[in-house]
PDB file of C-alpha atoms and ligand atoms in Angstrom:
ATOM      1  CA  MET A 956      43.223   3.256  70.625  1.00 83.00           C
ATOM      2  CA  GLY A 957      44.223   0.751  68.004  1.00 95.00           C
ATOM      3  CA  LEU A 958      47.729  -0.867  67.934  1.00 98.00           C
ATOM      4  CA  LEU A 959      48.553   1.032  64.582  1.00 98.00           C
ATOM      5  CA  GLN A 960      46.963   4.257  65.323  1.00 98.00           C
ATOM      6  CA  GLY A 961      48.408   6.945  62.988  1.00 97.00           C
ATOM      7  CA  LYS A 962      50.486   4.441  60.949  1.00 98.00           C
ATOM      8  CA  VAL A 963      50.245   4.197  57.047  1.00 99.00           C
ATOM      9  CA  ALA A 964      50.312   0.747  55.469  1.00 99.00           C
ATOM     10  CA  ILE A 965      50.551  -0.692  52.038  1.00 99.00           C
ATOM     11  CA  VAL A 966      49.307  -4.299  51.412  1.00 98.00           C
ATOM     12  CA  THR A 967      49.984  -5.735  48.075  1.00 98.00           C
ATOM     13  CA  GLY A 968      47.410  -8.269  46.772  1.00 98.00           C
ATOM     14  CA  GLY A 969      45.123  -6.792  49.261  1.00 98.00           C
ATOM     15  CA  SER A 970      41.832  -7.724  47.480  1.00 98.00           C
ATOM     16  CA  LEU A 971      41.708 -11.461  48.355  1.00 97.00           C
ATOM     17  CA  GLY A 972      42.548 -14.229  50.761  1.00 97.00           C
ATOM     18  CA  ILE A 973      45.268 -13.404  53.246  1.00 98.00           C
ATOM     19  CA  GLY A 974      45.826  -9.891  51.942  1.00 98.00           C
ATOM     20  CA  ALA A 975      42.164  -8.959  52.329  1.00 98.00           C
ATOM     21  CA  GLY A 976      42.357 -10.197  55.945  1.00 98.00           C
ATOM     22  CA  ILE A 977      45.507  -8.251  56.698  1.00 98.00           C
ATOM     23  CA  VAL A 978      43.936  -5.096  55.215  1.00 98.00           C
ATOM     24  CA  HIS A 979      40.821  -5.333  57.396  1.00 98.00           C
ATOM     25  CA  ARG A 980      42.856  -5.896  60.571  1.00 98.00           C
ATOM     26  CA  LEU A 981      45.339  -3.111  59.939  1.00 98.00           C
ATOM     27  CA  ALA A 982      42.524  -0.716  59.268  1.00 98.00           C
ATOM     28  CA  ALA A 983      40.781  -1.961  62.555  1.00 98.00           C
ATOM     29  CA  GLU A 984      43.948  -1.252  64.549  1.00 98.00           C
ATOM     30  CA  GLY A 985      43.774   2.440  63.263  1.00 98.00           C
ATOM     31  CA  ALA A 986      46.274   2.321  60.175  1.00 98.00           C
ATOM     32  CA  ALA A 987      45.456   4.107  56.945  1.00 98.00           C
ATOM     33  CA  VAL A 988      45.815   1.367  54.340  1.00 98.00           C
ATOM     34  CA  ALA A 989      46.629   1.322  50.705  1.00 98.00           C
ATOM     35  CA  LEU A 990      45.538  -1.830  49.170  1.00 98.00           C
ATOM     36  CA  ASP A 991      46.949  -2.790  45.898  1.00 97.00           C
ATOM     37  CA  PHE A 992      45.066  -5.264  43.723  1.00 97.00           C
ATOM     38  CA  HIS A 993      46.058  -6.716  40.304  1.00 96.00           C
ATOM     39  CA  THR A 994      42.891  -8.142  38.854  1.00 96.00           C
ATOM     40  CA  HIS A 995      40.034  -7.960  41.268  1.00 96.00           C
ATOM     41  CA  ARG A 996      39.004  -4.250  41.243  1.00 97.00           C
ATOM     42  CA  ASP A 997      35.441  -4.831  42.698  1.00 98.00           C
ATOM     43  CA  ALA A 998      36.643  -6.900  45.531  1.00 98.00           C
ATOM     44  CA  ALA A 999      39.320  -4.212  46.399  1.00 98.00           C
ATOM     45  CA  ASP A1000      36.776  -1.381  46.241  1.00 98.00           C
ATOM     46  CA  ALA A1001      34.360  -3.266  48.443  1.00 98.00           C
ATOM     47  CA  ILE A1002      37.060  -3.707  51.026  1.00 98.00           C
ATOM     48  CA  ALA A1003      37.982   0.013  50.953  1.00 98.00           C
ATOM     49  CA  ASN A1004      34.291   1.026  51.129  1.00 98.00           C
ATOM     50  CA  ALA A1005      33.821  -1.075  54.201  1.00 98.00           C
ATOM     51  CA  ILE A1006      36.739   0.603  55.834  1.00 98.00           C
ATOM     52  CA  THR A1007      35.774   4.146  54.913  1.00 98.00           C
ATOM     53  CA  GLY A1008      32.265   3.405  55.898  1.00 98.00           C
ATOM     54  CA  ALA A1009      33.386   2.551  59.382  1.00 97.00           C
ATOM     55  CA  GLY A1010      35.343   5.808  59.652  1.00 97.00           C
ATOM     56  CA  GLY A1011      38.739   4.404  58.560  1.00 98.00           C
ATOM     57  CA  ARG A1012      41.129   5.524  55.762  1.00 98.00           C
ATOM     58  CA  ALA A1013      41.720   3.314  52.741  1.00 98.00           C
ATOM     59  CA  LEU A1014      43.103   3.826  49.143  1.00 98.00           C
ATOM     60  CA  VAL A1015      42.758   1.446  46.349  1.00 98.00           C
ATOM     61  CA  VAL A1016      45.686   1.166  43.697  1.00 98.00           C
ATOM     62  CA  GLN A1017      46.098  -1.107  40.764  1.00 98.00           C
ATOM     63  CA  ALA A1018      49.613  -2.388  40.543  1.00 98.00           C
ATOM     64  CA  ASP A1019      51.395  -5.317  39.200  1.00 98.00           C
ATOM     65  CA  VAL A1020      53.984  -6.069  41.842  1.00 98.00           C
ATOM     66  CA  SER A1021      56.270  -7.855  39.255  1.00 98.00           C
ATOM     67  CA  LEU A1022      56.858  -4.287  37.685  1.00 98.00           C
ATOM     68  CA  PRO A1023      59.262  -2.142  39.691  1.00 98.00           C
ATOM     69  CA  ALA A1024      57.516   1.029  38.125  1.00 98.00           C
ATOM     70  CA  ASP A1025      54.280  -0.154  39.465  1.00 98.00           C
ATOM     71  CA  THR A1026      55.470  -0.611  43.122  1.00 98.00           C
ATOM     72  CA  GLN A1027      57.231   2.661  42.975  1.00 98.00           C
ATOM     73  CA  ARG A1028      53.863   4.332  41.855  1.00 98.00           C
ATOM     74  CA  LEU A1029      52.050   2.457  44.664  1.00 98.00           C
ATOM     75  CA  VAL A1030      54.339   3.995  47.210  1.00 98.00           C
ATOM     76  CA  SER A1031      53.977   7.356  45.451  1.00 98.00           C
ATOM     77  CA  ALA A1032      50.250   7.270  45.535  1.00 98.00           C
ATOM     78  CA  THR A1033      50.095   6.203  49.176  1.00 98.00           C
ATOM     79  CA  VAL A1034      52.438   9.018  50.345  1.00 98.00           C
ATOM     80  CA  ASN A1035      50.310  11.365  48.307  1.00 98.00           C
ATOM     81  CA  ALA A1036      47.245  10.278  49.941  1.00 98.00           C
ATOM     82  CA  PHE A1037      48.424   9.889  53.489  1.00 98.00           C
ATOM     83  CA  GLY A1038      51.480  11.809  53.801  1.00 98.00           C
ATOM     84  CA  ARG A1039      54.071   9.086  54.795  1.00 98.00           C
ATOM     85  CA  LEU A1040      54.608   5.253  54.973  1.00 99.00           C
ATOM     86  CA  ASP A1041      55.302   3.139  57.978  1.00 99.00           C
ATOM     87  CA  ILE A1042      54.531  -0.512  57.030  1.00 99.00           C
ATOM     88  CA  LEU A1043      54.895  -2.453  53.672  1.00 99.00           C
ATOM     89  CA  VAL A1044      53.233  -5.873  53.697  1.00 99.00           C
ATOM     90  CA  ASN A1045      54.443  -7.844  50.632  1.00 99.00           C
ATOM     91  CA  ASN A1046      51.597 -10.293  50.414  1.00 98.00           C
ATOM     92  CA  ALA A1047      50.859 -10.678  46.783  1.00 98.00           C
ATOM     93  CA  GLY A1048      51.809 -14.065  45.501  1.00 98.00           C
ATOM     94  CA  ILE A1049      50.985 -16.922  43.130  1.00 97.00           C
ATOM     95  CA  GLU A1050      51.607 -20.631  42.991  1.00 97.00           C
ATOM     96  CA  GLN A1051      51.478 -23.038  39.998  1.00 97.00           C
ATOM     97  CA  PRO A1052      52.695 -26.480  41.281  1.00 97.00           C
ATOM     98  CA  THR A1053      54.152 -28.437  38.430  1.00 98.00           C
ATOM     99  CA  PRO A1054      56.446 -31.575  38.382  1.00 98.00           C
ATOM    100  CA  PHE A1055      60.013 -30.437  37.831  1.00 98.00           C
ATOM    101  CA  ALA A1056      60.400 -31.893  34.345  1.00 98.00           C
ATOM    102  CA  ASN A1057      57.388 -30.016  33.090  1.00 98.00           C
ATOM    103  CA  VAL A1058      58.129 -26.567  34.462  1.00 98.00           C
ATOM    104  CA  THR A1059      58.238 -23.939  31.636  1.00 98.00           C
ATOM    105  CA  GLU A1060      60.303 -20.863  31.331  1.00 98.00           C
ATOM    106  CA  ASP A1061      57.242 -18.758  31.604  1.00 98.00           C
ATOM    107  CA  GLN A1062      56.093 -20.397  34.804  1.00 98.00           C
ATOM    108  CA  TRP A1063      59.560 -19.891  36.268  1.00 98.00           C
ATOM    109  CA  ASP A1064      59.537 -16.249  35.139  1.00 98.00           C
ATOM    110  CA  ARG A1065      56.095 -15.326  36.423  1.00 98.00           C
ATOM    111  CA  GLN A1066      56.300 -17.079  39.887  1.00 98.00           C
ATOM    112  CA  ILE A1067      59.836 -15.593  40.538  1.00 99.00           C
ATOM    113  CA  ALA A1068      58.490 -12.212  39.218  1.00 98.00           C
ATOM    114  CA  VAL A1069      55.528 -12.037  41.581  1.00 98.00           C
ATOM    115  CA  ASP A1070      56.847 -13.814  44.598  1.00 98.00           C
ATOM    116  CA  LEU A1071      60.325 -12.640  44.729  1.00 99.00           C
ATOM    117  CA  LYS A1072      61.163  -9.761  42.368  1.00 99.00           C
ATOM    118  CA  GLY A1073      58.158  -8.034  43.539  1.00 98.00           C
ATOM    119  CA  PRO A1074      58.966  -7.877  47.185  1.00 99.00           C
ATOM    120  CA  PHE A1075      62.354  -6.992  46.420  1.00 99.00           C
ATOM    121  CA  PHE A1076      61.478  -3.720  44.411  1.00 98.00           C
ATOM    122  CA  ALA A1077      58.673  -2.846  46.414  1.00 99.00           C
ATOM    123  CA  THR A1078      60.824  -2.941  49.682  1.00 99.00           C
ATOM    124  CA  GLN A1079      63.428  -0.881  47.776  1.00 98.00           C
ATOM    125  CA  ALA A1080      60.677   1.755  47.024  1.00 98.00           C
ATOM    126  CA  ALA A1081      59.289   1.700  50.509  1.00 99.00           C
ATOM    127  CA  PHE A1082      62.980   1.825  52.103  1.00 99.00           C
ATOM    128  CA  ARG A1083      63.701   4.964  50.038  1.00 98.00           C
ATOM    129  CA  GLN A1084      60.423   6.504  51.335  1.00 98.00           C
ATOM    130  CA  PHE A1085      61.475   5.541  55.013  1.00 99.00           C
ATOM    131  CA  VAL A1086      64.861   7.053  54.555  1.00 98.00           C
ATOM    132  CA  ALA A1087      63.422  10.241  53.155  1.00 98.00           C
ATOM    133  CA  GLN A1088      61.124  10.765  55.930  1.00 98.00           C
ATOM    134  CA  GLY A1089      63.966  10.239  58.491  1.00 98.00           C
ATOM    135  CA  GLY A1090      64.150   6.368  59.150  1.00 98.00           C
ATOM    136  CA  GLY A1091      62.054   3.907  60.925  1.00 98.00           C
ATOM    137  CA  GLY A1092      59.604   1.604  59.217  1.00 98.00           C
ATOM    138  CA  CYS A1093      58.749  -2.127  58.868  1.00 98.00           C
ATOM    139  CA  VAL A1094      58.420  -4.485  56.182  1.00 99.00           C
ATOM    140  CA  ILE A1095      56.595  -7.778  56.565  1.00 98.00           C
ATOM    141  CA  ASN A1096      56.856 -10.491  53.856  1.00 99.00           C
ATOM    142  CA  ILE A1097      53.954 -13.081  53.658  1.00 98.00           C
ATOM    143  CA  SER A1098      56.216 -15.960  52.804  1.00 98.00           C
ATOM    144  CA  SER A1099      55.410 -19.594  53.572  1.00 98.00           C
ATOM    145  CA  VAL A1100      56.177 -22.682  55.516  1.00 98.00           C
ATOM    146  CA  HIS A1101      57.734 -23.457  52.154  1.00 98.00           C
ATOM    147  CA  GLU A1102      60.542 -20.835  52.723  1.00 98.00           C
ATOM    148  CA  GLU A1103      62.035 -23.728  54.730  1.00 98.00           C
ATOM    149  CA  LEU A1104      59.849 -26.787  54.114  1.00 97.00           C
ATOM    150  CA  PRO A1105      60.436 -28.580  50.749  1.00 97.00           C
ATOM    151  CA  MET A1106      57.406 -29.469  48.796  1.00 97.00           C
ATOM    152  CA  VAL A1107      57.626 -32.028  45.875  1.00 97.00           C
ATOM    153  CA  GLY A1108      56.091 -30.659  42.816  1.00 98.00           C
ATOM    154  CA  ASN A1109      56.555 -27.011  43.731  1.00 98.00           C
ATOM    155  CA  SER A1110      60.129 -26.224  43.067  1.00 98.00           C
ATOM    156  CA  VAL A1111      59.630 -22.795  41.666  1.00 98.00           C
ATOM    157  CA  TYR A1112      57.316 -21.596  44.446  1.00 98.00           C
ATOM    158  CA  CYS A1113      59.775 -22.994  47.049  1.00 98.00           C
ATOM    159  CA  ALA A1114      62.702 -21.394  45.285  1.00 98.00           C
ATOM    160  CA  ALA A1115      60.943 -18.053  45.484  1.00 99.00           C
ATOM    161  CA  LYS A1116      60.057 -18.506  49.131  1.00 98.00           C
ATOM    162  CA  GLY A1117      63.430 -19.640  50.110  1.00 98.00           C
ATOM    163  CA  GLY A1118      64.697 -16.441  48.329  1.00 98.00           C
ATOM    164  CA  LEU A1119      62.491 -14.409  50.486  1.00 98.00           C
ATOM    165  CA  ARG A1120      63.933 -16.033  53.628  1.00 98.00           C
ATOM    166  CA  MET A1121      67.459 -14.743  52.640  1.00 98.00           C
ATOM    167  CA  LEU A1122      66.271 -11.456  51.525  1.00 98.00           C
ATOM    168  CA  ALA A1123      64.659 -10.654  54.971  1.00 98.00           C
ATOM    169  CA  ARG A1124      67.678 -11.952  56.709  1.00 98.00           C
ATOM    170  CA  THR A1125      70.098  -9.866  54.537  1.00 98.00           C
ATOM    171  CA  LEU A1126      67.990  -6.847  54.516  1.00 98.00           C
ATOM    172  CA  ALA A1127      67.510  -6.954  58.260  1.00 98.00           C
ATOM    173  CA  ASN A1128      71.220  -6.269  58.622  1.00 98.00           C
ATOM    174  CA  GLU A1129      71.565  -3.798  55.864  1.00 98.00           C
ATOM    175  CA  LEU A1130      68.561  -1.673  56.860  1.00 98.00           C
ATOM    176  CA  ALA A1131      68.916  -1.783  60.696  1.00 98.00           C
ATOM    177  CA  ALA A1132      71.075   1.484  60.627  1.00 98.00           C
ATOM    178  CA  ASN A1133      67.872   3.319  59.359  1.00 98.00           C
ATOM    179  CA  ASN A1134      65.754   1.467  62.142  1.00 98.00           C
ATOM    180  CA  VAL A1135      63.868  -0.428  59.375  1.00 98.00           C
ATOM    181  CA  ARG A1136      62.746  -3.904  60.435  1.00 99.00           C
ATOM    182  CA  ILE A1137      61.964  -6.700  58.138  1.00 98.00           C
ATOM    183  CA  VAL A1138      60.066  -9.887  59.219  1.00 98.00           C
ATOM    184  CA  ASN A1139      58.636 -12.736  57.437  1.00 99.00           C
ATOM    185  CA  VAL A1140      55.314 -14.364  58.366  1.00 99.00           C
ATOM    186  CA  GLY A1141      55.062 -18.055  57.092  1.00 98.00           C
ATOM    187  CA  PRO A1142      51.638 -19.271  56.606  1.00 98.00           C
ATOM    188  CA  GLY A1143      50.847 -22.963  56.448  1.00 98.00           C
ATOM    189  CA  ALA A1144      47.670 -24.039  54.848  1.00 97.00           C
ATOM    190  CA  ILE A1145      45.208 -21.101  55.024  1.00 98.00           C
ATOM    191  CA  ALA A1146      41.799 -21.203  53.449  1.00 96.00           C
ATOM    192  CA  THR A1147      42.239 -18.710  50.428  1.00 95.00           C
ATOM    193  CA  PRO A1148      41.975 -18.852  46.736  1.00 90.00           C
ATOM    194  CA  ILE A1149      45.477 -20.067  46.227  1.00 89.00           C
ATOM    195  CA  ASN A1150      44.428 -23.265  47.993  1.00 90.00           C
ATOM    196  CA  ALA A1151      40.880 -23.615  46.575  1.00 91.00           C
ATOM    197  CA  THR A1152      41.630 -26.710  44.318  1.00 91.00           C
ATOM    198  CA  THR A1153      43.161 -28.692  47.360  1.00 91.00           C
ATOM    199  CA  LEU A1154      40.351 -27.576  49.897  1.00 93.00           C
ATOM    200  CA  ALA A1155      37.696 -28.579  47.247  1.00 95.00           C
ATOM    201  CA  ASP A1156      39.112 -32.057  47.263  1.00 96.00           C
ATOM    202  CA  PRO A1157      37.953 -33.918  50.513  1.00 96.00           C
ATOM    203  CA  ALA A1158      40.808 -36.496  50.206  1.00 96.00           C
ATOM    204  CA  LYS A1159      43.410 -33.802  49.771  1.00 94.00           C
ATOM    205  CA  THR A1160      42.184 -31.747  52.532  1.00 96.00           C
ATOM    206  CA  GLN A1161      42.088 -34.854  54.763  1.00 96.00           C
ATOM    207  CA  ALA A1162      45.673 -35.566  53.907  1.00 95.00           C
ATOM    208  CA  LEU A1163      46.695 -31.957  54.634  1.00 94.00           C
ATOM    209  CA  LEU A1164      44.948 -32.014  57.954  1.00 97.00           C
ATOM    210  CA  ALA A1165      46.629 -35.164  59.039  1.00 96.00           C
ATOM    211  CA  GLU A1166      49.989 -33.088  58.825  1.00 96.00           C
ATOM    212  CA  ILE A1167      48.749 -30.179  60.878  1.00 97.00           C
ATOM    213  CA  PRO A1168      49.073 -30.845  64.600  1.00 97.00           C
ATOM    214  CA  LEU A1169      46.215 -28.326  65.470  1.00 97.00           C
ATOM    215  CA  ARG A1170      43.964 -30.200  62.917  1.00 97.00           C
ATOM    216  CA  ARG A1171      42.309 -27.205  61.229  1.00 97.00           C
ATOM    217  CA  ILE A1172      43.051 -25.175  58.115  1.00 97.00           C
ATOM    218  CA  GLY A1173      43.863 -21.628  59.005  1.00 98.00           C
ATOM    219  CA  GLN A1174      41.897 -18.546  58.358  1.00 98.00           C
ATOM    220  CA  PRO A1175      43.207 -15.160  56.919  1.00 98.00           C
ATOM    221  CA  THR A1176      42.720 -13.600  60.163  1.00 98.00           C
ATOM    222  CA  ASP A1177      45.239 -16.041  61.844  1.00 98.00           C
ATOM    223  CA  ILE A1178      47.758 -14.333  59.671  1.00 98.00           C
ATOM    224  CA  ALA A1179      46.468 -10.928  59.823  1.00 98.00           C
ATOM    225  CA  ASN A1180      46.564 -11.075  63.760  1.00 98.00           C
ATOM    226  CA  ALA A1181      50.339 -11.789  63.504  1.00 98.00           C
ATOM    227  CA  VAL A1182      50.991  -9.218  61.014  1.00 99.00           C
ATOM    228  CA  VAL A1183      49.253  -6.530  63.172  1.00 98.00           C
ATOM    229  CA  TRP A1184      51.483  -7.371  66.228  1.00 98.00           C
ATOM    230  CA  LEU A1185      54.662  -7.699  64.200  1.00 98.00           C
ATOM    231  CA  ALA A1186      54.030  -4.297  62.542  1.00 98.00           C
ATOM    232  CA  SER A1187      53.300  -2.627  65.780  1.00 98.00           C
ATOM    233  CA  ASP A1188      55.745  -1.130  68.198  1.00 97.00           C
ATOM    234  CA  GLN A1189      55.102  -3.941  70.474  1.00 98.00           C
ATOM    235  CA  ALA A1190      57.569  -5.941  68.150  1.00 98.00           C
ATOM    236  CA  SER A1191      60.026  -3.217  67.867  1.00 98.00           C
ATOM    237  CA  TYR A1192      62.914  -5.646  68.655  1.00 98.00           C
ATOM    238  CA  ILE A1193      62.010  -8.270  66.173  1.00 98.00           C
ATOM    239  CA  THR A1194      63.880  -8.204  62.873  1.00 98.00           C
ATOM    240  CA  GLY A1195      65.353 -10.847  60.433  1.00 98.00           C
ATOM    241  CA  THR A1196      63.352 -13.781  61.510  1.00 98.00           C
ATOM    242  CA  THR A1197      60.219 -15.730  60.383  1.00 98.00           C
ATOM    243  CA  LEU A1198      57.213 -16.322  62.571  1.00 98.00           C
ATOM    244  CA  PHE A1199      55.467 -19.484  61.225  1.00 98.00           C
ATOM    245  CA  VAL A1200      51.706 -19.264  61.509  1.00 98.00           C
ATOM    246  CA  ASP A1201      50.707 -22.892  60.430  1.00 98.00           C
ATOM    247  CA  GLY A1202      49.109 -24.918  63.287  1.00 98.00           C
ATOM    248  CA  GLY A1203      52.406 -26.680  63.751  1.00 98.00           C
ATOM    249  CA  LEU A1204      52.693 -27.911  60.239  1.00 98.00           C
ATOM    250  CA  MET A1205      56.430 -27.093  60.236  1.00 97.00           C
ATOM    251  CA  ILE A1206      57.240 -29.219  63.098  1.00 97.00           C
ATOM    252  CA  TYR A1207      54.736 -32.175  62.258  1.00 97.00           C
ATOM    253  CA  ALA A1208      56.350 -35.473  63.587  1.00 95.00           C
ATOM    254  CA  GLY A1209      53.784 -37.925  62.803  1.00 90.00           C
ATOM    255  CA  SER A1210      51.117 -39.551  64.999  1.00 79.00           C
ATOM    256  CA  LEU A1211      51.553 -42.123  67.701  1.00 74.00           C
TER     257      LEU A1211
HETATM  258  C1  BGC B 780      50.742 -23.019  49.804  1.00 86.36           C
HETATM  259  C2  BGC B 780      49.658 -23.876  49.990  1.00 86.36           C
HETATM  260  C3  BGC B 780      49.970 -25.022  50.820  1.00 86.36           C
HETATM  261  C4  BGC B 780      50.578 -24.597  52.076  1.00 86.36           C
HETATM  262  C5  BGC B 780      51.051 -25.834  53.013  1.00 86.36           C
HETATM  263  C6  BGC B 780      51.124 -22.518  51.069  1.00 86.36           C
HETATM  264  O1  BGC B 780      52.412 -21.819  50.973  1.00 86.36           O
HETATM  265  O2  BGC B 780      50.481 -21.638  49.175  1.00 86.36           O
HETATM  266  O3  BGC B 780      49.156 -24.202  48.683  1.00 86.36           O
HETATM  267  O4  BGC B 780      48.732 -25.825  51.121  1.00 86.36           O
HETATM  268  O5  BGC B 780      51.664 -23.721  51.853  1.00 86.36           O
HETATM  269  O6  BGC B 780      51.698 -26.772  52.373  1.00 86.36           O
END
């Protein structure tokens, strides 16, 4: 029996990259999964079809996480389809690295809206559902090493991810009375569309690899495996912290 048998999960940004990896792994562990997509309907449908074809349960919902009404609709659609909600994975995110002096108000608004406001209100909608069904539940934010590690030329993204760090720590206190856990997973460099430009450039890839003690770029499954475990009852005493899944990038100390 899967680690998440009988559980119901939502994954935002579930059609691509890390999100798609998480959707597959949650479903493989027995969860019914609602996967939200913003733009890539075909990719979302293909994932859902693969899951249902293998005997699992999946639902595709279009939602822009930056709109609280959309995330509320996502939660409602999930509960209508599967009867309850146990796990929210706030995965959707965008990144627009730009030197500080050139950042526009639009870039600030969009990144903060998707990367920070989105998880805030999606969590609020999920929490209300958790309370309505008697408490218990788990929220996993896909944050980044950059919730703690500064990155030159990426100030807005770092501000958003730093915000997610304090959001998790604050809500872990506030929601504990309802037995709701909130945990961040902090990926390092993972092979996904968000990283495509860097990974298409051999020099940039080599420079990145040089700062990763395990000397490889991560895969979505590396993150998904951590999410499955953190969302399961095996991690029932874990809340308010961050698990970095980064090949050691966070603690890189140079070479001999
Ligand atoms: C960013 C990637 C970056 C990685 C390591 C991630 O949060 O999305 O672009 O390569 O952190 O710096």
